[in-house]
Amino acid sequence: MPVKPLNWQRRSDAFTARFGLTHPLLMAPMAGACPPALAAAVAAGGGMGAAGALLLDAAGIAKWTAEFRALGGGPLQLNLWIPDPAPVRDLAAEAAMRSFLAGFGPAVPEDAFENAPLADFDAQCHALLEAEPSAISSIMGLFPPAVAAAARAAGIAWFATATTVDEAVAAERAGADVIVAQGAEAGGHRGCFDAGRAHESASGLFALLPAIVDAVSVPVVATGGIADARGIAAALMLGASAVQIGTGLLRCPEAAIHPAWADALATVRPDQTRLTRAFSGRLGRALATDFVAAAATPDAPPPTPYPIQRALTGPMRAQAQRDGDLQRMQAWAGQSARLAVAEPAARLVERVWNEALALLAS
């Protein structure tokens, strides 16, 4: 397949004009770490704010969006996980995991899963469309055709996260307006459509990105391990129309994550993060803490499926937050975490874009 022309400025200018941006920089929709204040600050700096709405019910999505707009609003992406099939229960495996987790936190109730239900997906989709963001985005799969059609009719773009070329092609065929190419360097959950293949299909962004750009005709946003001007410039030269930053924003004061987590990001090396299913049952990249290491030992029970594992680890995660104990905390981190800067988000967006421009002009 011939390589497409790499006129980065034409691509990024078209993207920013289409979505009302000053700079082609997007905030990653990080569920649990995307307060309205951070999204509004990113938008104020010329980028696109975001909310990972996985943990919000329909009323919560409406409340979050109202708070974002009260803070100034601007371009906005609202994201949802596409639900997995209902997990197959294995009560013996769950008991083994509860016993293992008791060594790291409070005892896990037998009914932990039943008492931690996920929000209703159909109601969440309706709330996303009612909020009228610039874009709705999907991860872990594709929006149902009815949701995609309703978004199109309302003039709301669909950003589909893809971790392989096949996923990107499938998303374009399903009607996605933009592909978000997620490299395995990314902090937090891997967006693989098939949870069972997330580990074996993990590709680095700068191998994945040009392959997806060459395979689809819609704009591509690069995400995963980008936290400074060098990553932005490289992604644009490799064919991206815009760049999405996650971990690189977590030390901004507006992110308001636990100080223990924020401080650890400042010094962590790439090899001090790890892909793990230990927190949720879904593969994600986190700091290589004591709990993550223990969960990977041969003697540890295998993680239960998502969202069972998420429910079982809930008591430990909550206590770790209360105690400020990083070693038991769900501390997601991309491989470029040490590049994150403790700086107001609007200023950071302006600064890294200006620095990227200087690199692209040199």
CSV table of C-alpha atoms in Angstrom, one decimal:
chain,number,residue,atom,x,y,z
A,1,MET,CA,0.0,0.0,0.0
A,2,PRO,CA,1.5,3.4,-0.9
A,3,VAL,CA,2.3,5.8,1.9
A,4,LYS,CA,-0.1,8.7,2.1
A,5,PRO,CA,1.3,12.3,1.8
A,6,LEU,CA,2.4,13.6,5.2
A,7,ASN,CA,1.1,17.1,5.2
A,8,TRP,CA,0.6,17.4,8.9
A,9,GLN,CA,-0.5,21.0,8.9
A,10,ARG,CA,-3.3,20.5,6.4
A,11,ARG,CA,-4.6,17.5,8.4
A,12,SER,CA,-4.4,19.2,11.8
A,13,ASP,CA,-5.9,22.5,10.4
A,14,ALA,CA,-8.9,20.6,9.0
A,15,PHE,CA,-9.4,18.7,12.3
A,16,THR,CA,-9.2,21.9,14.5
A,17,ALA,CA,-11.6,23.7,12.1
A,18,ARG,CA,-14.1,20.9,12.1
A,19,PHE,CA,-14.3,20.7,15.9
A,20,GLY,CA,-13.8,24.3,16.9
A,21,LEU,CA,-10.3,23.8,18.4
A,22,THR,CA,-7.4,26.2,18.6
A,23,HIS,CA,-4.9,23.3,18.9
A,24,PRO,CA,-5.2,19.7,17.8
A,25,LEU,CA,-4.9,18.4,21.3
A,26,LEU,CA,-7.5,16.3,23.1
A,27,MET,CA,-7.9,15.2,26.7
A,28,ALA,CA,-8.2,11.5,27.1
A,29,PRO,CA,-11.5,10.4,28.6
A,30,MET,CA,-10.2,8.9,31.8
A,31,ALA,CA,-13.0,7.3,33.8
A,32,GLY,CA,-12.5,8.2,37.4
A,33,ALA,CA,-9.9,10.9,36.7
A,34,CYS,CA,-11.7,13.4,34.5
A,35,PRO,CA,-13.3,16.1,36.7
A,36,PRO,CA,-15.2,18.8,34.9
A,37,ALA,CA,-12.5,21.3,36.0
A,38,LEU,CA,-9.8,19.5,34.1
A,39,ALA,CA,-11.8,19.1,31.0
A,40,ALA,CA,-12.8,22.8,31.1
A,41,ALA,CA,-9.2,23.8,31.6
A,42,VAL,CA,-8.1,21.8,28.6
A,43,ALA,CA,-10.8,23.4,26.5
A,44,ALA,CA,-9.8,26.9,27.8
A,45,GLY,CA,-6.3,26.2,26.6
A,46,GLY,CA,-7.5,25.5,23.1
A,47,GLY,CA,-8.0,21.7,23.1
A,48,MET,CA,-10.9,19.4,23.6
A,49,GLY,CA,-12.1,18.4,27.1
A,50,ALA,CA,-13.4,14.9,27.8
A,51,ALA,CA,-15.2,12.7,30.3
A,52,GLY,CA,-15.0,8.9,30.6
A,53,ALA,CA,-18.6,8.3,31.6
A,54,LEU,CA,-18.3,4.6,32.4
A,55,LEU,CA,-18.9,5.2,36.1
A,56,LEU,CA,-21.7,7.7,35.6
A,57,ASP,CA,-25.3,6.9,35.3
A,58,ALA,CA,-27.6,9.1,33.1
A,59,ALA,CA,-28.2,11.7,35.7
A,60,GLY,CA,-24.4,11.8,36.5
A,61,ILE,CA,-23.6,12.4,32.8
A,62,ALA,CA,-26.1,15.3,32.8
A,63,LYS,CA,-24.6,16.7,36.0
A,64,TRP,CA,-21.0,16.4,34.8
A,65,THR,CA,-21.8,18.1,31.5
A,66,ALA,CA,-23.6,21.0,33.3
A,67,GLU,CA,-20.7,21.5,35.6
A,68,PHE,CA,-18.3,21.5,32.6
A,69,ARG,CA,-20.3,24.2,30.8
A,70,ALA,CA,-20.7,26.3,34.0
A,71,LEU,CA,-16.9,26.4,34.1
A,72,GLY,CA,-16.7,27.7,30.5
A,73,GLY,CA,-17.4,24.7,28.4
A,74,GLY,CA,-16.0,24.3,24.9
A,75,PRO,CA,-15.3,21.4,22.7
A,76,LEU,CA,-16.1,18.1,24.5
A,77,GLN,CA,-15.8,14.4,24.0
A,78,LEU,CA,-18.0,12.0,26.1
A,79,ASN,CA,-16.9,8.4,26.2
A,80,LEU,CA,-18.4,5.0,27.0
A,81,TRP,CA,-17.2,1.5,27.2
A,82,ILE,CA,-19.1,-0.9,25.0
A,83,PRO,CA,-20.3,-3.6,27.4
A,84,ASP,CA,-18.8,-7.1,27.4
A,85,PRO,CA,-21.1,-10.1,27.4
A,86,ALA,CA,-22.3,-11.0,30.9
A,87,PRO,CA,-19.4,-12.7,32.7
A,88,VAL,CA,-19.5,-16.4,33.5
A,89,ARG,CA,-19.5,-16.8,37.2
A,90,ASP,CA,-17.0,-19.2,38.9
A,91,LEU,CA,-17.8,-19.0,42.6
A,92,ALA,CA,-14.7,-21.0,43.6
A,93,ALA,CA,-12.5,-18.6,41.6
A,94,GLU,CA,-14.2,-15.6,43.2
A,95,ALA,CA,-13.7,-17.1,46.7
A,96,ALA,CA,-10.0,-17.6,46.0
A,97,MET,CA,-9.7,-14.0,44.8
A,98,ARG,CA,-11.5,-12.7,47.9
A,99,SER,CA,-9.1,-14.6,50.0
A,100,PHE,CA,-6.1,-13.1,48.1
A,101,LEU,CA,-7.5,-9.6,48.4
A,102,ALA,CA,-8.0,-9.9,52.1
A,103,GLY,CA,-4.2,-9.7,52.4
A,104,PHE,CA,-4.2,-6.2,50.9
A,105,GLY,CA,-7.3,-4.7,52.4
A,106,PRO,CA,-10.6,-5.3,54.1
A,107,ALA,CA,-12.5,-8.5,53.8
A,108,VAL,CA,-14.4,-8.7,50.5
A,109,PRO,CA,-18.1,-9.5,51.0
A,110,GLU,CA,-19.5,-12.5,49.1
A,111,ASP,CA,-22.1,-10.2,47.5
A,112,ALA,CA,-19.5,-7.6,46.4
A,113,PHE,CA,-20.4,-8.1,42.7
A,114,GLU,CA,-24.1,-7.9,43.2
A,115,ASN,CA,-23.7,-4.7,45.2
A,116,ALA,CA,-21.6,-2.9,42.5
A,117,PRO,CA,-23.7,-2.9,39.4
A,118,LEU,CA,-22.7,-1.0,36.3
A,119,ALA,CA,-24.8,1.8,35.0
A,120,ASP,CA,-27.5,1.0,32.4
A,121,PHE,CA,-25.7,1.3,29.0
A,122,ASP,CA,-28.8,2.3,27.0
A,123,ALA,CA,-29.6,5.1,29.4
A,124,GLN,CA,-26.0,6.2,29.3
A,125,CYS,CA,-26.1,6.4,25.5
A,126,HIS,CA,-29.3,8.4,25.6
A,127,ALA,CA,-27.7,10.8,28.1
A,128,LEU,CA,-24.6,11.2,25.9
A,129,LEU,CA,-26.8,12.2,23.0
A,130,GLU,CA,-28.9,14.5,25.1
A,131,ALA,CA,-25.7,16.3,26.3
A,132,GLU,CA,-24.9,17.3,22.7
A,133,PRO,CA,-21.1,17.1,23.0
A,134,SER,CA,-18.8,17.7,20.0
A,135,ALA,CA,-18.2,13.9,19.9
A,136,ILE,CA,-19.2,10.7,21.5
A,137,SER,CA,-16.4,8.1,21.7
A,138,SER,CA,-16.3,4.4,22.1
A,139,ILE,CA,-13.8,2.0,23.6
A,140,MET,CA,-13.8,-1.8,23.9
A,141,GLY,CA,-16.0,-2.1,20.8
A,142,LEU,CA,-18.4,-0.2,18.6
A,143,PHE,CA,-21.6,1.7,19.3
A,144,PRO,CA,-24.8,-0.1,18.3
A,145,PRO,CA,-26.0,1.1,14.8
A,146,ALA,CA,-29.0,2.9,16.3
A,147,VAL,CA,-26.7,5.0,18.6
A,148,ALA,CA,-24.3,5.8,15.7
A,149,ALA,CA,-27.2,6.8,13.5
A,150,ALA,CA,-28.7,9.0,16.2
A,151,ALA,CA,-25.4,10.8,16.7
A,152,ARG,CA,-25.0,11.3,13.0
A,153,ALA,CA,-28.5,12.8,12.8
A,154,ALA,CA,-27.8,15.2,15.7
A,155,GLY,CA,-24.5,16.3,14.1
A,156,ILE,CA,-22.4,14.6,16.8
A,157,ALA,CA,-19.2,13.0,15.6
A,158,TRP,CA,-18.3,9.4,16.6
A,159,PHE,CA,-14.7,8.9,17.7
A,160,ALA,CA,-13.9,5.1,17.8
A,161,THR,CA,-10.9,3.8,19.8
A,162,ALA,CA,-9.0,1.1,18.0
A,163,THR,CA,-6.0,-0.9,19.1
A,164,THR,CA,-5.4,-2.8,15.9
A,165,VAL,CA,-5.7,-2.1,12.2
A,166,ASP,CA,-8.6,-4.6,11.9
A,167,GLU,CA,-10.5,-2.7,14.7
A,168,ALA,CA,-9.9,0.6,12.9
A,169,VAL,CA,-11.2,-0.7,9.6
A,170,ALA,CA,-14.3,-2.2,11.3
A,171,ALA,CA,-15.0,1.1,13.0
A,172,GLU,CA,-14.8,3.1,9.8
A,173,ARG,CA,-17.1,0.6,8.1
A,174,ALA,CA,-19.6,1.0,11.0
A,175,GLY,CA,-19.7,4.8,10.4
A,176,ALA,CA,-17.0,6.2,12.8
A,177,ASP,CA,-16.0,9.7,11.9
A,178,VAL,CA,-12.6,9.6,13.6
A,179,ILE,CA,-10.4,6.7,14.7
A,180,VAL,CA,-8.5,7.1,18.0
A,181,ALA,CA,-5.4,4.9,17.6
A,182,GLN,CA,-4.4,3.7,21.1
A,183,GLY,CA,-0.9,2.3,21.5
A,184,ALA,CA,0.0,-0.2,24.2
A,185,GLU,CA,2.0,2.6,26.0
A,186,ALA,CA,-1.3,4.1,27.2
A,187,GLY,CA,-2.1,4.3,30.9
A,188,GLY,CA,-5.3,2.8,32.1
A,189,HIS,CA,-7.4,0.2,30.2
A,190,ARG,CA,-6.5,-1.2,26.8
A,191,GLY,CA,-9.4,-0.6,24.3
A,192,CYS,CA,-9.2,-4.0,22.6
A,193,PHE,CA,-12.6,-5.1,21.2
A,194,ASP,CA,-11.9,-8.7,22.3
A,195,ALA,CA,-10.8,-8.7,26.0
A,196,GLY,CA,-9.1,-12.1,25.6
A,197,ARG,CA,-6.8,-10.8,22.9
A,198,ALA,CA,-5.8,-7.5,24.6
A,199,HIS,CA,-2.3,-8.7,25.7
A,200,GLU,CA,-1.3,-10.5,22.5
A,201,SER,CA,-2.4,-7.7,20.2
A,202,ALA,CA,-0.6,-4.9,22.2
A,203,SER,CA,1.2,-2.7,19.6
A,204,GLY,CA,3.3,0.4,20.3
A,205,LEU,CA,1.7,3.6,19.1
A,206,PHE,CA,4.4,4.6,16.6
A,207,ALA,CA,4.1,1.2,14.8
A,208,LEU,CA,0.3,1.1,15.0
A,209,LEU,CA,-0.4,4.8,14.0
A,210,PRO,CA,0.9,4.8,10.4
A,211,ALA,CA,-0.6,1.4,9.8
A,212,ILE,CA,-4.0,2.7,10.8
A,213,VAL,CA,-3.6,5.9,8.9
A,214,ASP,CA,-2.8,4.0,5.7
A,215,ALA,CA,-5.8,1.6,6.2
A,216,VAL,CA,-8.6,4.2,6.7
A,217,SER,CA,-9.8,7.3,5.1
A,218,VAL,CA,-11.1,9.2,8.1
A,219,PRO,CA,-8.9,11.3,10.4
A,220,VAL,CA,-6.9,9.5,13.0
A,221,VAL,CA,-6.1,10.7,16.6
A,222,ALA,CA,-3.0,9.3,18.2
A,223,THR,CA,-3.0,8.3,21.9
A,224,GLY,CA,-0.8,6.3,24.2
A,225,GLY,CA,2.5,7.4,25.7
A,226,ILE,CA,2.3,11.0,24.4
A,227,ALA,CA,3.0,13.6,27.1
A,228,ASP,CA,5.2,16.3,25.6
A,229,ALA,CA,5.9,18.2,22.4
A,230,ARG,CA,8.2,15.5,21.0
A,231,GLY,CA,5.4,12.9,21.1
A,232,ILE,CA,3.0,15.4,19.6
A,233,ALA,CA,5.3,16.3,16.7
A,234,ALA,CA,6.2,12.7,16.0
A,235,ALA,CA,2.5,11.6,15.9
A,236,LEU,CA,1.6,14.4,13.5
A,237,MET,CA,4.5,13.5,11.2
A,238,LEU,CA,3.3,9.9,11.3
A,239,GLY,CA,-0.1,10.8,9.9
A,240,ALA,CA,-2.2,11.8,12.9
A,241,SER,CA,-4.7,14.7,12.6
A,242,ALA,CA,-4.6,15.3,16.3
A,243,VAL,CA,-3.2,13.9,19.6
A,244,GLN,CA,-4.9,12.8,22.7
A,245,ILE,CA,-3.1,13.1,26.1
A,246,GLY,CA,-4.1,11.2,29.3
A,247,THR,CA,-1.4,10.5,31.9
A,248,GLY,CA,0.4,13.7,30.8
A,249,LEU,CA,-2.5,15.7,32.3
A,250,LEU,CA,-2.8,13.8,35.6
A,251,ARG,CA,-0.3,16.0,37.5
A,252,CYS,CA,-2.2,19.2,36.6
A,253,PRO,CA,-3.9,20.6,39.7
A,254,GLU,CA,-7.3,20.4,38.1
A,255,ALA,CA,-7.0,16.6,37.8
A,256,ALA,CA,-7.2,16.4,41.7
A,257,ILE,CA,-5.9,12.9,41.9
A,258,HIS,CA,-4.4,11.6,45.1
A,259,PRO,CA,-1.0,13.3,45.8
A,260,ALA,CA,0.7,9.9,46.3
A,261,TRP,CA,-0.3,8.9,42.8
A,262,ALA,CA,0.6,12.3,41.3
A,263,ASP,CA,4.0,12.3,43.0
A,264,ALA,CA,4.8,8.8,41.8
A,265,LEU,CA,4.1,9.8,38.2
A,266,ALA,CA,6.9,12.4,38.3
A,267,THR,CA,9.7,9.8,38.6
A,268,VAL,CA,8.4,6.5,37.2
A,269,ARG,CA,10.4,5.0,34.3
A,270,PRO,CA,8.7,3.2,31.4
A,271,ASP,CA,9.7,-0.2,32.8
A,272,GLN,CA,8.1,0.6,36.1
A,273,THR,CA,4.6,0.4,34.6
A,274,ARG,CA,2.9,-2.9,33.9
A,275,LEU,CA,-0.1,-4.3,32.0
A,276,THR,CA,-2.3,-5.9,34.5
A,277,ARG,CA,-5.8,-7.3,34.9
A,278,ALA,CA,-5.6,-7.2,38.7
A,279,PHE,CA,-7.8,-4.2,39.3
A,280,SER,CA,-10.7,-4.7,37.0
A,281,GLY,CA,-10.4,-8.0,35.0
A,282,ARG,CA,-9.7,-5.9,31.9
A,283,LEU,CA,-6.1,-5.3,30.8
A,284,GLY,CA,-4.8,-1.9,31.8
A,285,ARG,CA,-1.4,-0.2,32.4
A,286,ALA,CA,-0.6,0.8,35.9
A,287,LEU,CA,2.3,1.6,38.2
A,288,ALA,CA,4.1,-1.6,39.1
A,289,THR,CA,3.1,-1.4,42.8
A,290,ASP,CA,3.4,-4.1,45.4
A,291,PHE,CA,-0.2,-5.3,44.7
A,292,VAL,CA,0.3,-5.4,40.9
A,293,ALA,CA,3.5,-7.4,41.4
A,294,ALA,CA,1.9,-9.8,43.9
A,295,ALA,CA,-1.1,-10.4,41.6
A,296,ALA,CA,1.3,-11.4,38.8
A,297,THR,CA,3.1,-14.2,40.8
A,298,PRO,CA,2.5,-17.8,39.9
A,299,ASP,CA,0.9,-18.4,43.3
A,300,ALA,CA,-1.7,-15.6,42.9
A,301,PRO,CA,-5.2,-16.6,41.7
A,302,PRO,CA,-6.0,-15.5,38.2
A,303,PRO,CA,-8.2,-12.3,37.9
A,304,THR,CA,-11.9,-12.9,37.6
A,305,PRO,CA,-13.6,-11.5,34.6
A,306,TYR,CA,-14.6,-7.8,34.2
A,307,PRO,CA,-16.6,-6.4,36.0
A,308,ILE,CA,-16.5,-9.1,38.8
A,309,GLN,CA,-12.8,-8.3,39.5
A,310,ARG,CA,-13.6,-4.6,39.6
A,311,ALA,CA,-16.2,-5.2,42.3
A,312,LEU,CA,-14.0,-7.5,44.3
A,313,THR,CA,-11.1,-5.0,44.4
A,314,GLY,CA,-13.4,-2.2,45.3
A,315,PRO,CA,-12.9,-2.4,49.1
A,316,MET,CA,-9.1,-2.5,48.7
A,317,ARG,CA,-9.0,0.4,46.3
A,318,ALA,CA,-11.3,2.5,48.5
A,319,GLN,CA,-9.2,1.9,51.6
A,320,ALA,CA,-6.0,2.6,49.7
A,321,GLN,CA,-7.4,6.0,48.7
A,322,ARG,CA,-8.3,6.8,52.3
A,323,ASP,CA,-4.9,5.7,53.6
A,324,GLY,CA,-2.9,7.3,50.8
A,325,ASP,CA,-1.3,3.9,50.2
A,326,LEU,CA,0.1,3.9,46.7
A,327,GLN,CA,1.1,0.2,46.9
A,328,ARG,CA,-2.6,-0.8,46.9
A,329,MET,CA,-4.0,2.1,44.9
A,330,GLN,CA,-5.4,1.8,41.4
A,331,ALA,CA,-2.7,4.0,40.0
A,332,TRP,CA,-3.0,4.0,36.2
A,333,ALA,CA,0.1,5.3,34.4
A,334,GLY,CA,1.2,5.4,30.7
A,335,GLN,CA,4.8,4.6,29.9
A,336,SER,CA,5.7,8.3,29.4
A,337,ALA,CA,4.3,9.3,32.9
A,338,ARG,CA,7.5,10.9,34.0
A,339,LEU,CA,7.0,13.6,31.4
A,340,ALA,CA,3.8,14.8,33.1
A,341,VAL,CA,4.2,18.2,34.6
A,342,ALA,CA,2.5,19.8,37.6
A,343,GLU,CA,1.2,22.8,35.7
A,344,PRO,CA,-2.3,24.3,35.2
A,345,ALA,CA,-3.9,22.4,32.3
A,346,ALA,CA,-4.7,25.4,30.1
A,347,ARG,CA,-1.1,26.6,30.3
A,348,LEU,CA,0.2,23.1,29.7
A,349,VAL,CA,-1.9,22.7,26.5
A,350,GLU,CA,-0.7,26.0,25.2
A,351,ARG,CA,3.0,25.3,26.1
A,352,VAL,CA,3.3,21.9,24.6
A,353,TRP,CA,1.6,22.9,21.4
A,354,ASN,CA,3.9,25.9,20.9
A,355,GLU,CA,6.9,23.6,21.6
A,356,ALA,CA,5.6,21.1,19.1
A,357,LEU,CA,5.2,23.8,16.5
A,358,ALA,CA,8.8,24.8,17.0
A,359,LEU,CA,9.9,21.2,16.5
A,360,LEU,CA,7.8,20.8,13.4
A,361,ALA,CA,9.3,24.0,11.9
A,362,SER,CA,12.9,23.1,12.7
